[in-house]
PDB file of C-alpha atoms in Angstrom:
ATOM      1  CA  PRO A   1     108.545 171.725  44.222  1.00  0.00           C
ATOM      2  CA  PHE A   2     110.806 170.961  41.235  1.00  0.00           C
ATOM      3  CA  VAL A   3     112.283 167.746  42.620  1.00  0.00           C
ATOM      4  CA  ASP A   4     110.546 164.370  42.437  1.00  0.00           C
ATOM      5  CA  SER A   5     109.007 163.209  45.694  1.00  0.00           C
ATOM      6  CA  ASP A   6     111.102 160.029  45.696  1.00  0.00           C
ATOM      7  CA  HIS A   7     114.395 161.853  45.104  1.00  0.00           C
ATOM      8  CA  PHE A   8     117.194 160.952  47.525  1.00  0.00           C
ATOM      9  CA  ILE A   9     117.626 164.544  48.700  1.00  0.00           C
ATOM     10  CA  HIS A  10     114.290 164.389  50.540  1.00  0.00           C
ATOM     11  CA  LYS A  11     115.953 162.168  53.129  1.00  0.00           C
ATOM     12  CA  TYR A  12     117.914 165.161  54.393  1.00  0.00           C
ATOM     13  CA  PHE A  13     114.921 167.460  55.006  1.00  0.00           C
ATOM     14  CA  LEU A  14     112.061 167.451  57.454  1.00  0.00           C
ATOM     15  CA  PRO A  15     108.498 166.739  56.232  1.00  0.00           C
ATOM     16  CA  LYS A  16     106.467 169.635  54.930  1.00  0.00           C
ATOM     17  CA  GLU A  17     104.314 169.828  58.072  1.00  0.00           C
ATOM     18  CA  TYR A  18     107.303 171.095  60.038  1.00  0.00           C
ATOM     19  CA  ALA A  19     107.619 174.062  57.673  1.00  0.00           C
ATOM     20  CA  LEU A  20     104.332 175.275  59.167  1.00  0.00           C
ATOM     21  CA  ILE A  21     104.612 173.956  62.740  1.00  0.00           C
ATOM     22  CA  ILE A  22     108.105 175.236  63.623  1.00  0.00           C
ATOM     23  CA  PRO A  23     107.598 178.947  62.708  1.00  0.00           C
ATOM     24  CA  ILE A  24     104.212 179.053  64.456  1.00  0.00           C
ATOM     25  CA  PHE A  25     105.686 177.458  67.574  1.00  0.00           C
ATOM     26  CA  ALA A  26     108.628 179.849  67.490  1.00  0.00           C
ATOM     27  CA  GLY A  27     106.375 182.859  67.067  1.00  0.00           C
ATOM     28  CA  VAL A  28     103.994 181.843  69.874  1.00  0.00           C
ATOM     29  CA  SER A  29     106.862 181.114  72.274  1.00  0.00           C
ATOM     30  CA  LEU A  30     108.567 184.407  71.407  1.00  0.00           C
ATOM     31  CA  LEU A  31     105.367 186.403  71.943  1.00  0.00           C
ATOM     32  CA  SER A  32     104.731 184.725  75.281  1.00  0.00           C
ATOM     33  CA  PHE A  33     108.328 185.234  76.330  1.00  0.00           C
ATOM     34  CA  LEU A  34     108.172 188.956  75.493  1.00  0.00           C
ATOM     35  CA  SER A  35     104.797 189.417  77.139  1.00  0.00           C
ATOM     36  CA  MET A  36     106.262 188.129  80.444  1.00  0.00           C
ATOM     37  CA  PHE A  37     108.550 191.160  80.515  1.00  0.00           C
ATOM     38  CA  ILE A  38     106.034 193.697  79.191  1.00  0.00           C
ATOM     39  CA  GLY A  39     102.997 192.588  81.164  1.00  0.00           C
TER      40      GLY A  39
END
């Protein structure tokens, strides 16, 4: 949040949408993987 949006360091990071999509996808896949063994 403290770096300008056109700063060169933004080339090395994923867009902000992935900060929401990746943890949700990881959580859903982990829950479904665990529920296969439990259920």
